[in-house]
Amino acid sequence: MISQELLLDITKCSRCGKCAALCPMFEKSRGWDTGVARGRILLAWGLARGELEINDELIKALYECPTCMLCEQQCTAGVNVTKIIREARALVVERGASVPFSHKAVFDTVARITLRDGLNRNWLDLVKGDFRENGEIVYFPGCLPYVEPILDLDLGAERIISGAVKILNRAGIQPAIIKELGCCGHDAFWSGEYPLFNALREKNSKLLKGVKVIVTSCAEGYMTLKKGYFLEAEVYHISQFVRDLIRDGRLNLKKGEERVTFHDPCRLGRHMGEYDAPREVLSLIADYKEMARYGNNASCCGVGAWMNCNQYSKQIRLDRVKEASEVADTLITACTKCLAHFRCLITEPGKTEDLPEIKIVDFTEFVSSNL
Amino acid sequence: MNIIDDLVQIVGRERASADKTVLYAYSRDVSLITGMPDYVVRPVSTEEVAKIVSLAAKHKIPIVPRGVGSGMEGGCVPVHGGIVLDMRNMDKILDIDTDNLYAEVEPGVTHANLNVRLAEHGFFFAPDPASTDFCTIGGMIGTNASGMTCLKYGNTRNSVLGLEVVLPDGTVINVGSKTVKSVSGYDLTALFVGAEGTLGVVTKAILKILPRPKARATVAAYFDEVEKIGEAVVAIFASGIIPAACDILDRSGIKAVNQYKPEIALPEVDALLILNMEGSAAGVDEEVAGVVRCCKSVGAVDVKTAATKVEADALWAGRKAVASAIARLDAKKAGPNLADDYGVPLKRIPEMLREVRRITEESGIQIVTYGHVGDGNLHTGMAVNVLDEEELEKAKRAGDEILETALKLGGTASPEHGIGAAKIRWLKEEHKSSYPLMLAIKKEIDPQNIMNPGKMFEIS
């Protein structure tokens, strides 16, 4: 069901076409108008009003959008583009269509598996440092430890999770890692699989009862727990938490000479408005350089929620990595998806010939190596 | 009859579609007009366009050219179905010849992209629509668009030297020339500019380009009565000054802009007049002083010259955003396009503005007035809940009343947005004596009525 409120939101789109000039995916595809926000919003209208039936093109149009929010942020009419697209996806799911997940939908399956009780999470054995099973300050690694072995990519899961623990330990904090916590539900939410998201939220919320602070190294996890859950706990992205620890004099970092730049994950930046924290921290420990497009104007990495990895998203990420290589030797990001997408580019077989030499490192791993 | 296989034959499977989802995405523009195409095609060459048009002529299928679809009168909406030509993939800038003051382009290039390229040479294409970032040159030619700066530099028609056009039978012709002036024969270039695709498909354009002005200044004059703006405009011209741009924003427009970009922080007065002066540094200084004097003489409460380019750009960004920003005035209301564009002789501006105020009060609809007041060209935006049929009807009636008033005052129902499908009635009313000749031209060039049918004329 599309609500009256959402229909009103849709009518706010004047179809002016500004989004066509902004959309990173459309810039690459140069395809049909179904490939820009304006077109997708019109499709949502058609779907909601019963003027359109679900077919492959409709699913492709709705799910190809990485919901990076670049268009929404600059939309003159203030249209809630990403919300409309998400609700249209939910309508598609509600009517029985399958979500076109990439990677053979394995991550959707993983999310469902994490709902099970008593699951044996071996990855915890690899985590170094001083942590406990329960407590008031929780570190949440998100789905990172599951993603890495499935993708067969070195994302540095162990280094990131152990790194987060190390950072917190250095500030005198013994975090809890609640092993029963499942997938946060980010992808379920953004793919329109609301029943799955609700089940994950319900399970995780119970496990997080009584928790005062949650720190996560994942931008999607941060956004989902902070905006999509109804928790008593304060939720921090680790860049914010580290910045605050430094400001409070509880954490000291070593200054290095490495030339680094930061790719703003859309979930941390445009969706949550946090641009400064990672920069403040990185400026203290490295020779920080800014890319041409940064902050609220940052380019998308090309994907969102394991759904739209295609030739265009691959071109977008190549452009982004090249852009980073113009100013830095290391590209740092703070989102599992961005990290996986970029690292996949530089490690996949038959990689592009003009791929620049650049390291792709997660924010948490980088900070922990500069303690 | 299904011609999708023939279209695929011409452009390939990737660039021709008869898929219902794809078609639906081409069923609207900014207006409230709707119409489903039967096919959508993205040609990349004149040859492809000619073949498609020939195919359409053979089967008597409508052809509807479309740029980015930012038109406001339904000009690119396929009200009688047919083939929509999405021209955006024809976006090459073929030549920039600054010595001869022209640029040759394909129709899908956006106005902003062209001007970015021209700026590298110290030149610009003068017509300046608010939709610069996304509108295409082809769309501008179709509607004879203008924008902020046409007061000084003219509209699109004044800046097109020549065209390549695919006629309704698929023949390709060239009109105009690469010379700055040409009076050889009927001015067919002028005929195709503003024809809204009803006579043929523009596939190339030779555009007049100009050196960028050496200096520019932006002045903002604030008024406690919107009608005084009309007096200010008349006073400015009377003093011998032709500003490059001279635009109005009323109280509701100011509010909408402030909601869109709070950092612009426009004072919430009754109306704002924004002016640009361009030329030599000395000339601009002199004109600024003159404009300030004129605004004060008719009772401006404050007149400010933008101190920096950033400040000036912010003012114009606000002005350009207002049409869409109207949707921000009320959570439940959108900004549908109704009576969006009309013009009156300059001396009738105060009277027109008074009438708009009356219509606003009587209709109970929140009406925003903005536009290129220096041309007598005003725009209306309305904050309306379009899901509320009664409210929408009321807004439509208010829109009609505004257009009727403009015509009564000796004005026009379309200074720059075109006729499309939304203003056919008004075209007839405005040009009672010459309408039959326009219709005759249409019938002569397009006897099968396949070129964008249902636009400008409704031929049974």
PDB file of C-alpha atoms in Angstrom, chain B residues 46-306:
ATOM      1  CA  THR B  46      20.425  12.616 -38.574  1.00  0.00           C
ATOM      2  CA  GLU B  47      20.348   9.536 -40.747  1.00  0.00           C
ATOM      3  CA  GLU B  48      18.578   7.558 -38.046  1.00  0.00           C
ATOM      4  CA  VAL B  49      16.091  10.365 -37.437  1.00  0.00           C
ATOM      5  CA  ALA B  50      15.363  10.592 -41.175  1.00  0.00           C
ATOM      6  CA  LYS B  51      14.747   6.856 -41.386  1.00  0.00           C
ATOM      7  CA  ILE B  52      12.461   6.895 -38.353  1.00  0.00           C
ATOM      8  CA  VAL B  53      10.473   9.838 -39.695  1.00  0.00           C
ATOM      9  CA  SER B  54      10.175   8.156 -43.115  1.00  0.00           C
ATOM     10  CA  LEU B  55       8.886   5.041 -41.395  1.00  0.00           C
ATOM     11  CA  ALA B  56       6.399   7.113 -39.413  1.00  0.00           C
ATOM     12  CA  ALA B  57       5.284   8.904 -42.592  1.00  0.00           C
ATOM     13  CA  LYS B  58       4.744   5.595 -44.337  1.00  0.00           C
ATOM     14  CA  HIS B  59       2.515   4.324 -41.546  1.00  0.00           C
ATOM     15  CA  LYS B  60       1.045   7.740 -40.585  1.00  0.00           C
ATOM     16  CA  ILE B  61       2.341   7.422 -37.034  1.00  0.00           C
ATOM     17  CA  PRO B  62       2.952  10.542 -34.924  1.00  0.00           C
ATOM     18  CA  ILE B  63       6.525  11.664 -34.245  1.00  0.00           C
ATOM     19  CA  VAL B  64       7.140  13.534 -30.984  1.00  0.00           C
ATOM     20  CA  PRO B  65      10.614  15.025 -30.518  1.00  0.00           C
ATOM     21  CA  ARG B  66      11.752  15.403 -26.940  1.00  0.00           C
ATOM     22  CA  GLY B  67      14.793  16.940 -25.274  1.00  0.00           C
ATOM     23  CA  VAL B  68      15.026  16.450 -21.521  1.00  0.00           C
ATOM     24  CA  GLY B  69      11.260  16.799 -21.130  1.00  0.00           C
ATOM     25  CA  SER B  70      11.485  19.927 -19.007  1.00  0.00           C
ATOM     26  CA  GLY B  71       8.886  21.707 -21.114  1.00  0.00           C
ATOM     27  CA  MET B  72       5.983  23.249 -19.269  1.00  0.00           C
ATOM     28  CA  GLU B  73       3.112  23.036 -21.737  1.00  0.00           C
ATOM     29  CA  GLY B  74       3.018  19.384 -22.737  1.00  0.00           C
ATOM     30  CA  GLY B  75       5.003  20.067 -25.904  1.00  0.00           C
ATOM     31  CA  CYS B  76       6.795  16.714 -25.832  1.00  0.00           C
ATOM     32  CA  VAL B  77       3.920  14.659 -24.442  1.00  0.00           C
ATOM     33  CA  PRO B  78       2.586  12.196 -27.032  1.00  0.00           C
ATOM     34  CA  VAL B  79      -1.082  13.082 -26.670  1.00  0.00           C
ATOM     35  CA  HIS B  80      -1.900  11.065 -29.790  1.00  0.00           C
ATOM     36  CA  GLY B  81       0.607   8.293 -29.132  1.00  0.00           C
ATOM     37  CA  GLY B  82       3.237   7.530 -31.732  1.00  0.00           C
ATOM     38  CA  ILE B  83       7.017   7.554 -31.569  1.00  0.00           C
ATOM     39  CA  VAL B  84       8.784   9.704 -29.011  1.00  0.00           C
ATOM     40  CA  LEU B  85      12.270  10.654 -30.176  1.00  0.00           C
ATOM     41  CA  ASP B  86      14.417  11.051 -27.089  1.00  0.00           C
ATOM     42  CA  MET B  87      17.103  13.282 -28.623  1.00  0.00           C
ATOM     43  CA  ARG B  88      19.495  13.323 -25.671  1.00  0.00           C
ATOM     44  CA  ASN B  89      21.938  10.912 -27.227  1.00  0.00           C
ATOM     45  CA  MET B  90      22.555  13.420 -30.038  1.00  0.00           C
ATOM     46  CA  ASP B  91      24.582  15.731 -27.854  1.00  0.00           C
ATOM     47  CA  LYS B  92      27.776  16.533 -29.698  1.00  0.00           C
ATOM     48  CA  ILE B  93      29.207  20.007 -29.934  1.00  0.00           C
ATOM     49  CA  LEU B  94      30.396  19.781 -33.525  1.00  0.00           C
ATOM     50  CA  ASP B  95      32.233  23.063 -33.916  1.00  0.00           C
ATOM     51  CA  ILE B  96      33.036  26.208 -31.999  1.00  0.00           C
ATOM     52  CA  ASP B  97      34.144  28.962 -34.356  1.00  0.00           C
ATOM     53  CA  THR B  98      34.765  32.092 -32.327  1.00  0.00           C
ATOM     54  CA  ASP B  99      36.187  34.001 -35.314  1.00  0.00           C
ATOM     55  CA  ASN B 100      32.877  33.639 -37.087  1.00  0.00           C
ATOM     56  CA  LEU B 101      30.744  33.893 -33.950  1.00  0.00           C
ATOM     57  CA  TYR B 102      28.974  30.563 -34.205  1.00  0.00           C
ATOM     58  CA  ALA B 103      28.824  27.107 -32.678  1.00  0.00           C
ATOM     59  CA  GLU B 104      27.380  24.091 -34.409  1.00  0.00           C
ATOM     60  CA  VAL B 105      25.699  21.582 -32.146  1.00  0.00           C
ATOM     61  CA  GLU B 106      23.432  18.581 -32.056  1.00  0.00           C
ATOM     62  CA  PRO B 107      20.083  19.172 -30.360  1.00  0.00           C
ATOM     63  CA  GLY B 108      20.645  16.989 -27.298  1.00  0.00           C
ATOM     64  CA  VAL B 109      23.466  19.047 -25.820  1.00  0.00           C
ATOM     65  CA  THR B 110      22.406  20.787 -22.628  1.00  0.00           C
ATOM     66  CA  HIS B 111      22.489  24.546 -22.379  1.00  0.00           C
ATOM     67  CA  ALA B 112      24.883  24.427 -19.421  1.00  0.00           C
ATOM     68  CA  ASN B 113      27.297  22.024 -21.107  1.00  0.00           C
ATOM     69  CA  LEU B 114      27.425  24.220 -24.191  1.00  0.00           C
ATOM     70  CA  ASN B 115      28.142  27.306 -22.125  1.00  0.00           C
ATOM     71  CA  VAL B 116      30.834  25.524 -20.123  1.00  0.00           C
ATOM     72  CA  ARG B 117      32.580  24.657 -23.380  1.00  0.00           C
ATOM     73  CA  LEU B 118      32.076  28.157 -24.787  1.00  0.00           C
ATOM     74  CA  ALA B 119      33.415  29.729 -21.594  1.00  0.00           C
ATOM     75  CA  GLU B 120      36.735  28.011 -22.283  1.00  0.00           C
ATOM     76  CA  HIS B 121      36.920  30.252 -25.353  1.00  0.00           C
ATOM     77  CA  GLY B 122      35.625  33.366 -23.570  1.00  0.00           C
ATOM     78  CA  PHE B 123      32.248  33.113 -25.308  1.00  0.00           C
ATOM     79  CA  PHE B 124      28.643  32.305 -24.426  1.00  0.00           C
ATOM     80  CA  PHE B 125      25.281  31.386 -25.919  1.00  0.00           C
ATOM     81  CA  ALA B 126      23.057  34.180 -24.696  1.00  0.00           C
ATOM     82  CA  PRO B 127      19.516  32.822 -24.098  1.00  0.00           C
ATOM     83  CA  ASP B 128      19.491  31.846 -20.447  1.00  0.00           C
ATOM     84  CA  PRO B 129      16.610  29.677 -19.233  1.00  0.00           C
ATOM     85  CA  ALA B 130      16.344  28.865 -15.530  1.00  0.00           C
ATOM     86  CA  SER B 131      16.585  25.194 -16.518  1.00  0.00           C
ATOM     87  CA  THR B 132      20.098  25.729 -17.946  1.00  0.00           C
ATOM     88  CA  ASP B 133      21.591  22.754 -16.078  1.00  0.00           C
ATOM     89  CA  PHE B 134      19.385  20.230 -17.806  1.00  0.00           C
ATOM     90  CA  CYS B 135      17.402  21.708 -20.715  1.00  0.00           C
ATOM     91  CA  THR B 136      18.603  20.830 -24.195  1.00  0.00           C
ATOM     92  CA  ILE B 137      19.329  23.170 -27.064  1.00  0.00           C
ATOM     93  CA  GLY B 138      16.795  21.212 -29.135  1.00  0.00           C
ATOM     94  CA  GLY B 139      14.104  21.867 -26.564  1.00  0.00           C
ATOM     95  CA  MET B 140      15.055  25.531 -26.454  1.00  0.00           C
ATOM     96  CA  ILE B 141      14.769  25.738 -30.238  1.00  0.00           C
ATOM     97  CA  GLY B 142      11.446  23.930 -30.209  1.00  0.00           C
ATOM     98  CA  THR B 143       9.888  26.348 -27.745  1.00  0.00           C
ATOM     99  CA  ASN B 144      11.925  29.416 -28.709  1.00  0.00           C
ATOM    100  CA  ALA B 145      12.961  29.594 -25.079  1.00  0.00           C
ATOM    101  CA  SER B 146      14.553  32.658 -23.588  1.00  0.00           C
ATOM    102  CA  GLY B 147      15.113  33.243 -19.880  1.00  0.00           C
ATOM    103  CA  MET B 148      16.835  35.847 -17.788  1.00  0.00           C
ATOM    104  CA  THR B 149      19.012  37.614 -20.297  1.00  0.00           C
ATOM    105  CA  CYS B 150      16.801  37.939 -23.356  1.00  0.00           C
ATOM    106  CA  LEU B 151      16.068  41.538 -22.412  1.00  0.00           C
ATOM    107  CA  LYS B 152      19.510  42.486 -23.682  1.00  0.00           C
ATOM    108  CA  TYR B 153      20.413  39.590 -25.998  1.00  0.00           C
ATOM    109  CA  GLY B 154      17.097  38.330 -27.335  1.00  0.00           C
ATOM    110  CA  ASN B 155      15.490  34.907 -27.221  1.00  0.00           C
ATOM    111  CA  THR B 156      16.566  31.660 -28.855  1.00  0.00           C
ATOM    112  CA  ARG B 157      15.199  32.701 -32.247  1.00  0.00           C
ATOM    113  CA  ASN B 158      17.529  35.708 -32.169  1.00  0.00           C
ATOM    114  CA  SER B 159      20.480  33.404 -31.544  1.00  0.00           C
ATOM    115  CA  VAL B 160      19.915  30.686 -34.143  1.00  0.00           C
ATOM    116  CA  LEU B 161      21.608  31.258 -37.488  1.00  0.00           C
ATOM    117  CA  GLY B 162      20.744  28.014 -39.197  1.00  0.00           C
ATOM    118  CA  LEU B 163      19.289  24.559 -38.752  1.00  0.00           C
ATOM    119  CA  GLU B 164      19.321  21.084 -40.170  1.00  0.00           C
ATOM    120  CA  VAL B 165      15.775  19.767 -40.116  1.00  0.00           C
ATOM    121  CA  VAL B 166      14.190  16.432 -40.943  1.00  0.00           C
ATOM    122  CA  LEU B 167      10.887  17.220 -42.617  1.00  0.00           C
ATOM    123  CA  PRO B 168       7.729  15.146 -42.072  1.00  0.00           C
ATOM    124  CA  ASP B 169       8.444  12.997 -45.132  1.00  0.00           C
ATOM    125  CA  GLY B 170      11.965  12.181 -43.977  1.00  0.00           C
ATOM    126  CA  THR B 171      13.715  14.690 -46.252  1.00  0.00           C
ATOM    127  CA  VAL B 172      16.680  16.462 -44.661  1.00  0.00           C
ATOM    128  CA  ILE B 173      16.988  20.199 -45.364  1.00  0.00           C
ATOM    129  CA  ASN B 174      19.261  22.998 -44.233  1.00  0.00           C
ATOM    130  CA  VAL B 175      17.910  26.454 -43.494  1.00  0.00           C
ATOM    131  CA  GLY B 176      19.688  29.687 -42.611  1.00  0.00           C
ATOM    132  CA  SER B 177      23.455  30.082 -42.878  1.00  0.00           C
ATOM    133  CA  LYS B 178      26.668  30.417 -40.933  1.00  0.00           C
ATOM    134  CA  THR B 179      26.756  34.169 -41.478  1.00  0.00           C
ATOM    135  CA  VAL B 180      25.795  36.553 -38.744  1.00  0.00           C
ATOM    136  CA  LYS B 181      23.186  38.066 -41.059  1.00  0.00           C
ATOM    137  CA  SER B 182      21.233  36.658 -43.981  1.00  0.00           C
ATOM    138  CA  VAL B 183      18.053  37.884 -45.625  1.00  0.00           C
ATOM    139  CA  SER B 184      18.079  35.555 -48.591  1.00  0.00           C
ATOM    140  CA  GLY B 185      14.544  34.305 -48.903  1.00  0.00           C
ATOM    141  CA  TYR B 186      11.898  33.626 -46.315  1.00  0.00           C
ATOM    142  CA  ASP B 187      13.323  33.246 -42.834  1.00  0.00           C
ATOM    143  CA  LEU B 188      12.653  29.533 -42.490  1.00  0.00           C
ATOM    144  CA  THR B 189      15.061  29.301 -39.583  1.00  0.00           C
ATOM    145  CA  ALA B 190      12.784  31.625 -37.645  1.00  0.00           C
ATOM    146  CA  LEU B 191       9.811  29.492 -38.668  1.00  0.00           C
ATOM    147  CA  PHE B 192      11.288  26.248 -37.332  1.00  0.00           C
ATOM    148  CA  VAL B 193      12.452  27.892 -34.112  1.00  0.00           C
ATOM    149  CA  GLY B 194       9.421  27.864 -31.834  1.00  0.00           C
ATOM    150  CA  ALA B 195       7.510  25.430 -34.048  1.00  0.00           C
ATOM    151  CA  GLU B 196       7.562  22.932 -31.174  1.00  0.00           C
ATOM    152  CA  GLY B 197       8.384  20.026 -33.448  1.00  0.00           C
ATOM    153  CA  THR B 198       5.150  20.451 -35.402  1.00  0.00           C
ATOM    154  CA  LEU B 199       6.980  21.068 -38.695  1.00  0.00           C
ATOM    155  CA  GLY B 200      10.019  18.814 -38.468  1.00  0.00           C
ATOM    156  CA  VAL B 201      12.764  17.464 -36.253  1.00  0.00           C
ATOM    157  CA  VAL B 202      15.790  19.676 -35.658  1.00  0.00           C
ATOM    158  CA  THR B 203      18.941  17.563 -35.901  1.00  0.00           C
ATOM    159  CA  LYS B 204      21.634  20.255 -35.967  1.00  0.00           C
ATOM    160  CA  ALA B 205      21.804  23.934 -35.099  1.00  0.00           C
ATOM    161  CA  ILE B 206      24.163  26.756 -35.919  1.00  0.00           C
ATOM    162  CA  LEU B 207      24.033  29.077 -32.950  1.00  0.00           C
ATOM    163  CA  LYS B 208      25.202  32.660 -32.682  1.00  0.00           C
ATOM    164  CA  ILE B 209      27.707  33.042 -29.875  1.00  0.00           C
ATOM    165  CA  LEU B 210      29.003  36.200 -28.233  1.00  0.00           C
ATOM    166  CA  PRO B 211      32.117  37.208 -26.301  1.00  0.00           C
ATOM    167  CA  ARG B 212      31.478  37.129 -22.572  1.00  0.00           C
ATOM    168  CA  PRO B 213      30.946  40.587 -21.112  1.00  0.00           C
ATOM    169  CA  LYS B 214      33.953  42.023 -19.326  1.00  0.00           C
ATOM    170  CA  ALA B 215      32.000  43.166 -16.306  1.00  0.00           C
ATOM    171  CA  ARG B 216      28.748  42.297 -14.593  1.00  0.00           C
ATOM    172  CA  ALA B 217      26.974  43.660 -11.551  1.00  0.00           C
ATOM    173  CA  THR B 218      23.896  42.393  -9.767  1.00  0.00           C
ATOM    174  CA  VAL B 219      21.481  44.693  -7.982  1.00  0.00           C
ATOM    175  CA  ALA B 220      18.676  43.602  -5.654  1.00  0.00           C
ATOM    176  CA  ALA B 221      15.893  46.102  -5.008  1.00  0.00           C
ATOM    177  CA  TYR B 222      13.291  45.386  -2.333  1.00  0.00           C
ATOM    178  CA  PHE B 223       9.760  46.747  -2.436  1.00  0.00           C
ATOM    179  CA  ASP B 224       6.876  46.843   0.026  1.00  0.00           C
ATOM    180  CA  GLU B 225       4.316  46.737  -2.788  1.00  0.00           C
ATOM    181  CA  VAL B 226       4.725  44.383  -5.699  1.00  0.00           C
ATOM    182  CA  GLU B 227       3.081  46.827  -8.123  1.00  0.00           C
ATOM    183  CA  LYS B 228       5.928  49.308  -7.617  1.00  0.00           C
ATOM    184  CA  ILE B 229       8.176  46.908  -9.466  1.00  0.00           C
ATOM    185  CA  GLY B 230       6.298  47.649 -12.672  1.00  0.00           C
ATOM    186  CA  GLU B 231       6.933  51.344 -12.119  1.00  0.00           C
ATOM    187  CA  ALA B 232      10.609  50.685 -11.461  1.00  0.00           C
ATOM    188  CA  VAL B 233      10.962  48.796 -14.766  1.00  0.00           C
ATOM    189  CA  VAL B 234       9.367  51.608 -16.730  1.00  0.00           C
ATOM    190  CA  ALA B 235      11.593  54.160 -14.949  1.00  0.00           C
ATOM    191  CA  ILE B 236      14.750  52.160 -15.736  1.00  0.00           C
ATOM    192  CA  PHE B 237      13.998  52.003 -19.471  1.00  0.00           C
ATOM    193  CA  ALA B 238      12.978  55.657 -19.487  1.00  0.00           C
ATOM    194  CA  SER B 239      16.414  56.498 -18.102  1.00  0.00           C
ATOM    195  CA  GLY B 240      18.025  54.821 -21.115  1.00  0.00           C
ATOM    196  CA  ILE B 241      19.264  51.684 -19.403  1.00  0.00           C
ATOM    197  CA  ILE B 242      18.715  48.178 -20.797  1.00  0.00           C
ATOM    198  CA  PRO B 243      19.678  45.707 -18.060  1.00  0.00           C
ATOM    199  CA  ALA B 244      20.932  42.299 -19.137  1.00  0.00           C
ATOM    200  CA  ALA B 245      18.411  40.717 -16.800  1.00  0.00           C
ATOM    201  CA  CYS B 246      15.533  42.131 -14.807  1.00  0.00           C
ATOM    202  CA  ASP B 247      13.533  39.614 -12.801  1.00  0.00           C
ATOM    203  CA  ILE B 248      10.855  39.728 -10.147  1.00  0.00           C
ATOM    204  CA  LEU B 249      10.151  37.510  -7.152  1.00  0.00           C
ATOM    205  CA  ASP B 250       7.101  38.185  -5.000  1.00  0.00           C
ATOM    206  CA  ARG B 251       6.604  37.475  -1.293  1.00  0.00           C
ATOM    207  CA  SER B 252       5.561  33.834  -1.741  1.00  0.00           C
ATOM    208  CA  GLY B 253       8.416  33.300  -4.154  1.00  0.00           C
ATOM    209  CA  ILE B 254      10.871  34.751  -1.650  1.00  0.00           C
ATOM    210  CA  LYS B 255       9.484  32.403   0.997  1.00  0.00           C
ATOM    211  CA  ALA B 256       9.827  29.391  -1.303  1.00  0.00           C
ATOM    212  CA  VAL B 257      13.432  30.296  -2.132  1.00  0.00           C
ATOM    213  CA  ASN B 258      14.299  30.759   1.543  1.00  0.00           C
ATOM    214  CA  GLN B 259      12.856  27.344   2.298  1.00  0.00           C
ATOM    215  CA  TYR B 260      14.879  25.786  -0.499  1.00  0.00           C
ATOM    216  CA  LYS B 261      18.153  27.457   0.420  1.00  0.00           C
ATOM    217  CA  PRO B 262      17.970  29.151   3.820  1.00  0.00           C
ATOM    218  CA  GLU B 263      21.521  30.435   3.367  1.00  0.00           C
ATOM    219  CA  ILE B 264      20.324  32.827   0.634  1.00  0.00           C
ATOM    220  CA  ALA B 265      18.217  34.500   3.354  1.00  0.00           C
ATOM    221  CA  LEU B 266      16.239  36.905   1.193  1.00  0.00           C
ATOM    222  CA  PRO B 267      14.461  39.628   3.195  1.00  0.00           C
ATOM    223  CA  GLU B 268      10.764  38.713   3.318  1.00  0.00           C
ATOM    224  CA  VAL B 269       9.433  41.868   1.682  1.00  0.00           C
ATOM    225  CA  ASP B 270       6.499  42.115  -0.716  1.00  0.00           C
ATOM    226  CA  ALA B 271       8.645  41.833  -3.817  1.00  0.00           C
ATOM    227  CA  LEU B 272      12.206  41.685  -4.994  1.00  0.00           C
ATOM    228  CA  LEU B 273      13.642  42.946  -8.260  1.00  0.00           C
ATOM    229  CA  ILE B 274      16.946  41.403  -9.335  1.00  0.00           C
ATOM    230  CA  LEU B 275      18.885  43.101 -12.103  1.00  0.00           C
ATOM    231  CA  ASN B 276      22.062  42.347 -13.975  1.00  0.00           C
ATOM    232  CA  MET B 277      24.075  44.969 -15.796  1.00  0.00           C
ATOM    233  CA  GLU B 278      26.696  43.714 -18.222  1.00  0.00           C
ATOM    234  CA  GLY B 279      29.297  45.350 -20.436  1.00  0.00           C
ATOM    235  CA  SER B 280      32.450  47.390 -19.817  1.00  0.00           C
ATOM    236  CA  ALA B 281      33.385  48.086 -16.206  1.00  0.00           C
ATOM    237  CA  ALA B 282      32.733  51.819 -16.548  1.00  0.00           C
ATOM    238  CA  GLY B 283      29.442  51.282 -18.347  1.00  0.00           C
ATOM    239  CA  VAL B 284      28.252  48.808 -15.744  1.00  0.00           C
ATOM    240  CA  ASP B 285      29.102  51.187 -12.882  1.00  0.00           C
ATOM    241  CA  GLU B 286      27.149  53.931 -14.564  1.00  0.00           C
ATOM    242  CA  GLU B 287      24.146  51.691 -15.176  1.00  0.00           C
ATOM    243  CA  VAL B 288      24.182  50.407 -11.609  1.00  0.00           C
ATOM    244  CA  ALA B 289      24.030  53.967 -10.306  1.00  0.00           C
ATOM    245  CA  GLY B 290      21.153  54.700 -12.691  1.00  0.00           C
ATOM    246  CA  VAL B 291      19.207  51.587 -11.725  1.00  0.00           C
ATOM    247  CA  VAL B 292      19.633  52.296  -8.011  1.00  0.00           C
ATOM    248  CA  ARG B 293      18.332  55.832  -8.583  1.00  0.00           C
ATOM    249  CA  CYS B 294      15.316  54.581 -10.534  1.00  0.00           C
ATOM    250  CA  CYS B 295      14.380  51.958  -7.931  1.00  0.00           C
ATOM    251  CA  LYS B 296      14.636  54.474  -5.115  1.00  0.00           C
ATOM    252  CA  SER B 297      12.656  57.058  -7.055  1.00  0.00           C
ATOM    253  CA  VAL B 298       9.619  54.755  -7.173  1.00  0.00           C
ATOM    254  CA  GLY B 299       9.884  53.855  -3.501  1.00  0.00           C
ATOM    255  CA  ALA B 300      12.152  50.827  -3.111  1.00  0.00           C
ATOM    256  CA  VAL B 301      12.633  50.194   0.606  1.00  0.00           C
ATOM    257  CA  ASP B 302      16.180  49.002   0.039  1.00  0.00           C
ATOM    258  CA  VAL B 303      18.530  48.617  -2.926  1.00  0.00           C
ATOM    259  CA  LYS B 304      21.729  46.597  -2.672  1.00  0.00           C
ATOM    260  CA  THR B 305      24.503  45.827  -5.104  1.00  0.00           C
ATOM    261  CA  ALA B 306      25.882  42.322  -4.662  1.00  0.00           C
TER     262      ALA B 306
END
